[in-house]
Short mmCIF file of C-alpha atoms in Angstrom, two decimals:
data_model
loop_
_atom_site.label_atom_id
_atom_site.label_comp_id
_atom_site.label_asym_id
_atom_site.label_seq_id
_atom_site.Cartn_x
_atom_site.Cartn_y
_atom_site.Cartn_z
CA MET A 277 47.87 -11.65 -11.68
CA SER A 278 43.84 -11.51 -10.36
CA THR A 279 43.30 -9.04 -7.54
CA LYS A 280 42.08 -10.70 -4.97
CA LEU A 281 38.45 -9.18 -3.50
CA HIS A 282 38.65 -8.31 -0.07
CA THR A 283 34.85 -7.85 1.40
CA LYS A 284 32.28 -7.79 4.70
CA SER A 285 31.16 -10.96 6.02
CA TYR A 286 27.42 -12.04 5.32
CA SER A 287 25.41 -14.24 5.66
CA ASN A 288 22.03 -13.86 5.77
CA ASN A 289 21.36 -17.82 7.38
CA ASP A 290 22.52 -16.28 10.62
CA ARG A 291 20.37 -17.25 13.39
CA LEU A 292 20.05 -13.28 14.92
CA PHE A 293 17.69 -11.70 16.71
CA PHE A 294 16.68 -8.62 16.29
CA LEU A 295 14.29 -6.11 18.23
CA LEU A 296 12.66 -3.44 14.67
CA ASN A 297 11.80 -0.60 15.20
CA PRO A 298 10.93 1.30 12.43
CA ASN A 299 9.44 4.66 14.54
CA GLU A 300 13.89 4.85 13.78
CA ASP A 301 13.89 5.17 10.43
CA ILE A 302 11.12 6.59 9.79
CA ALA A 303 11.46 10.61 8.88
CA GLU A 304 9.44 13.39 11.35
CA ASN A 305 8.03 15.17 8.81
CA ASP A 306 7.64 11.95 6.08
CA PRO A 307 3.83 11.64 4.92
CA VAL A 308 2.95 9.02 6.51
CA ARG A 309 2.67 10.01 9.65
CA VAL A 310 0.76 13.23 9.04
CA VAL A 311 -1.71 9.86 7.18
CA ASP A 312 -1.66 8.22 10.37
CA ALA A 313 -1.88 11.26 12.36
CA VAL A 314 -5.36 11.76 10.05
CA VAL A 315 -7.47 8.69 11.37
CA GLU A 316 -5.83 8.65 15.14
CA SER A 317 -8.26 11.10 15.41
CA LEU A 318 -10.89 10.64 13.80
CA ASP A 319 -14.57 8.61 15.63
CA LEU A 320 -14.48 5.07 13.95
CA ARG A 321 -17.31 4.04 16.33
CA GLU A 322 -19.91 3.10 14.09
CA PHE A 323 -17.43 1.00 11.97
CA LYS A 324 -17.92 -1.91 14.58
CA LYS A 325 -21.22 -2.06 13.57
CA LEU A 326 -20.33 -3.96 10.59
CA TYR A 327 -18.33 -6.30 13.17
CA ARG A 328 -19.85 -9.96 14.32
CA GLU A 329 -19.53 -9.87 17.70
CA ARG A 330 -19.02 -13.25 17.92
CA GLY A 331 -15.30 -15.22 14.95
CA ARG A 332 -12.44 -14.39 14.67
CA CYS A 333 -11.03 -11.38 16.90
CA PRO A 334 -10.55 -9.00 13.27
CA TYR A 335 -7.67 -6.53 12.93
CA HIS A 336 -8.43 -3.03 14.49
CA PRO A 337 -9.99 -1.01 11.80
CA LYS A 338 -7.54 1.91 11.75
CA MET A 339 -4.52 -0.06 11.11
CA MET A 340 -6.77 -0.75 8.19
CA LEU A 341 -8.19 2.19 7.87
CA LYS A 342 -4.52 3.27 7.35
CA ILE A 343 -2.77 1.01 5.05
CA ILE A 344 -5.65 1.61 2.67
CA LEU A 345 -4.94 4.81 2.57
CA TYR A 346 -2.16 4.85 2.23
CA ALA A 347 -1.25 2.18 -0.02
CA TYR A 348 -3.95 4.68 -1.97
CA MET A 349 -2.17 7.46 -1.36
CA ASN A 350 1.46 6.37 -3.60
CA ASN A 351 -0.57 4.80 -5.68
CA ILE A 352 -1.06 1.62 -4.82
CA TYR A 353 -4.78 -0.09 -5.66
CA SER A 354 -4.13 -3.82 -6.18
CA CYS A 355 -5.13 -6.03 -2.65
CA ARG A 356 -2.38 -8.59 -3.38
CA LYS A 357 0.44 -5.34 -3.54
CA ILE A 358 -0.50 -3.64 -0.48
CA GLU A 359 -0.11 -7.03 1.31
CA ARG A 360 2.86 -7.12 -0.37
CA GLN A 361 4.03 -3.75 0.86
CA VAL A 362 2.58 -4.85 5.03
CA GLN A 363 5.77 -7.43 4.71
CA ARG A 364 8.36 -5.29 3.17
CA ASP A 365 7.68 -2.11 3.56
CA LEU A 366 9.28 -0.39 6.54
CA HIS A 367 6.25 2.64 6.65
CA TYR A 368 3.33 0.12 5.45
CA ILE A 369 5.13 -1.94 8.83
CA TRP A 370 5.21 1.21 11.00
CA LEU A 371 2.06 1.94 10.50
CA ALA A 372 0.29 -1.43 10.68
CA ALA A 373 2.24 -2.70 14.17
CA GLN A 374 3.98 -4.66 12.22
CA GLU A 375 0.69 -7.13 11.95
CA ARG A 376 -0.12 -8.49 8.45
CA PRO A 377 -3.40 -9.28 6.81
CA ASP A 378 -4.06 -10.81 3.53
CA PHE A 379 -4.66 -9.74 0.41
CA VAL A 380 -7.93 -11.29 1.34
CA THR A 381 -8.73 -10.00 4.52
CA ILE A 382 -7.71 -6.48 2.49
CA ASN A 383 -10.20 -6.89 0.69
CA ARG A 384 -12.82 -8.22 2.28
CA PHE A 385 -12.60 -4.90 5.33
CA ARG A 386 -12.47 -2.91 1.79
CA ASN A 387 -16.07 -4.56 0.62
CA ARG A 388 -17.38 -4.38 4.55
CA VAL A 389 -17.18 -0.81 5.10
CA LYS A 390 -16.75 0.18 1.49
CA LYS A 391 -17.96 4.08 1.66
CA GLU A 392 -18.15 4.46 4.09
CA ILE A 393 -13.04 4.50 3.06
CA ASN A 394 -14.53 6.09 -0.50
CA ASN A 395 -15.65 9.52 2.12
CA ILE A 396 -12.79 9.79 4.81
CA PHE A 397 -10.57 8.66 1.07
CA THR A 398 -12.54 12.54 -0.33
CA GLN A 399 -12.17 14.36 2.14
CA VAL A 400 -8.13 13.83 3.47
CA VAL A 401 -7.46 14.17 0.27
CA LEU A 402 -9.62 17.03 0.12
CA LEU A 403 -7.84 18.19 3.35
CA LEU A 404 -4.04 17.40 2.09
CA SER A 405 -4.34 18.88 -1.07
CA GLU A 406 -6.14 21.95 0.71
CA ARG A 407 -3.04 22.42 2.84
CA GLY A 408 -0.90 21.61 -0.01
CA PHE A 409 0.69 18.69 1.39
CA ILE A 410 -0.51 16.95 -1.67
CA THR A 411 -2.05 16.94 -5.49
CA LEU A 412 -3.66 14.87 -7.33
CA ASP A 413 -1.31 14.95 -11.27
CA VAL A 414 -2.77 13.09 -14.35
CA GLU A 415 -0.37 10.73 -15.62
CA TYR A 416 2.30 11.96 -18.18
CA VAL A 417 4.05 9.74 -20.30
CA ASP A 418 7.29 11.48 -22.53
CA GLY A 419 5.60 15.20 -21.57
CA THR A 420 2.06 14.54 -23.67
CA LYS A 421 -1.48 14.01 -21.47
CA ILE A 422 -3.04 10.96 -21.81
CA GLU A 423 -6.69 11.57 -23.24
CA SER A 424 -8.17 8.09 -21.88
CA LYS A 425 -10.75 5.95 -20.49
CA ALA A 426 -7.65 4.83 -18.27
CA ASN A 427 -7.01 8.04 -17.78
CA LYS A 428 -4.19 7.55 -14.66
CA TYR A 429 -4.53 10.45 -12.21
CA THR A 430 -1.17 9.69 -9.03
CA PHE A 431 -0.58 11.38 -6.12
CA VAL A 432 2.49 14.13 -5.80
CA TRP A 433 4.03 14.73 -2.68
CA ARG A 434 4.16 18.50 -2.31
CA LYS A 435 3.51 22.14 -1.48
CA THR A 436 0.99 22.75 -4.68
CA ALA A 437 -2.71 22.90 -3.25
CA GLU A 438 -6.06 22.45 -5.64
CA LYS A 439 -6.66 25.27 -6.33
CA ASN A 440 -10.36 23.83 -7.34
CA ARG A 441 -12.73 21.65 -5.16
CA ALA A 442 -15.75 21.06 -7.60
CA LYS A 443 -12.83 20.17 -9.50
CA LEU A 444 -10.36 17.93 -7.21
CA LYS A 445 -13.55 16.07 -5.96
CA GLU A 446 -13.96 14.88 -9.78
CA LYS A 447 -10.36 13.78 -10.21
CA ILE A 448 -10.84 11.37 -7.03
CA ARG A 449 -14.46 10.28 -7.71
CA VAL A 450 -13.22 8.87 -11.42
CA LEU A 451 -9.66 7.80 -8.69
CA LEU A 452 -12.10 6.11 -7.06
CA GLN A 453 -13.39 4.35 -10.06
CA GLN A 454 -10.52 3.37 -11.16
CA ILE A 455 -9.74 2.15 -7.81
CA ASP A 456 -12.71 -0.80 -8.05
CA GLU A 457 -11.46 -1.81 -11.30
CA VAL A 458 -7.73 -2.73 -9.73
CA ILE A 459 -9.40 -4.93 -7.38
CA ALA A 460 -11.76 -6.30 -10.38
CA GLN A 461 -8.63 -7.92 -12.11
CA ASP A 462 -7.11 -8.31 -9.08
CA LYS A 463 -9.84 -11.57 -8.22
CA ALA A 464 -10.11 -11.79 -11.90
CA ALA A 465 -6.78 -12.49 -12.67
CA GLU A 466 -6.74 -15.48 -8.71
CA THR A 467 -4.70 -18.50 -10.11
CA GLU A 468 -3.25 -21.61 -7.72
CA ALA A 469 0.24 -20.34 -6.25
CA VAL A 470 2.83 -21.69 -7.69
CA GLU A 471 4.68 -24.57 -6.26
CA PHE A 472 8.29 -23.74 -4.33
CA THR A 473 9.40 -26.98 -3.78
CA PRO A 474 13.14 -27.38 -2.37
CA GLU A 475 13.75 -29.44 -6.13
CA THR A 476 12.19 -26.34 -8.17
CA LEU A 477 15.56 -23.73 -6.60
CA THR A 478 17.57 -26.18 -7.28
CA SER A 479 16.61 -26.14 -11.42
CA LEU A 480 15.72 -23.10 -11.59
CA ILE A 481 20.46 -22.57 -9.93
CA GLY A 482 21.60 -25.09 -12.51
CA GLU A 483 19.38 -23.15 -15.23
CA LEU A 484 20.97 -19.73 -14.10
CA LYS A 485 24.44 -21.83 -14.57
CA ASP A 486 24.58 -23.29 -17.94
CA ALA A 487 22.74 -19.92 -18.73
CA LEU A 488 25.72 -17.85 -17.56
CA ALA A 489 28.11 -20.20 -18.45
CA SER A 490 27.78 -19.59 -22.37
CA GLU A 491 27.81 -15.91 -22.24
CA PRO A 492 31.70 -14.85 -21.90
#
């Protein structure tokens, strides 16, 4: 005798309208609020010199700076990945105020103010590290320290201060080089988008059903 499965109703096609308020779901002590507050305190008037007076109205530089800094400090360096985070992750949606810059726009902004971003990024990391918010560690795999040209430093949000300021600045310099390499790989990997049509979806579902049917 089979047991009837009772579940809550579910349909993601219901035409429901709701207001998204990420601010209510982000803890008061969440690191994203630190990044937000730090960037809000910056004077970015010099950034305006890098923009043209004519043409399409650009995204606000503070918003762009926030999502890039927060991505870097969560070990996300690819502009494509930052674009996905802005579309899917609550913290980035909050920082961007639900704006959705694409990876081309993010990359263009980064290239336009690269020197300024790197300088602000360095100072923010030094400040947060000295206050004990973060540490910048070498990545460990199975207890083995990675020693190679691809040595990857990762941010850890924890209360561990870096004692040697010069050593930390060198780590940041290496990390910024890694970010440049990721951006270069991002551009090199650009390919035509795969067309996703109803026919493609039907074919995929059919193949999946056949594959599942052949398994016990």
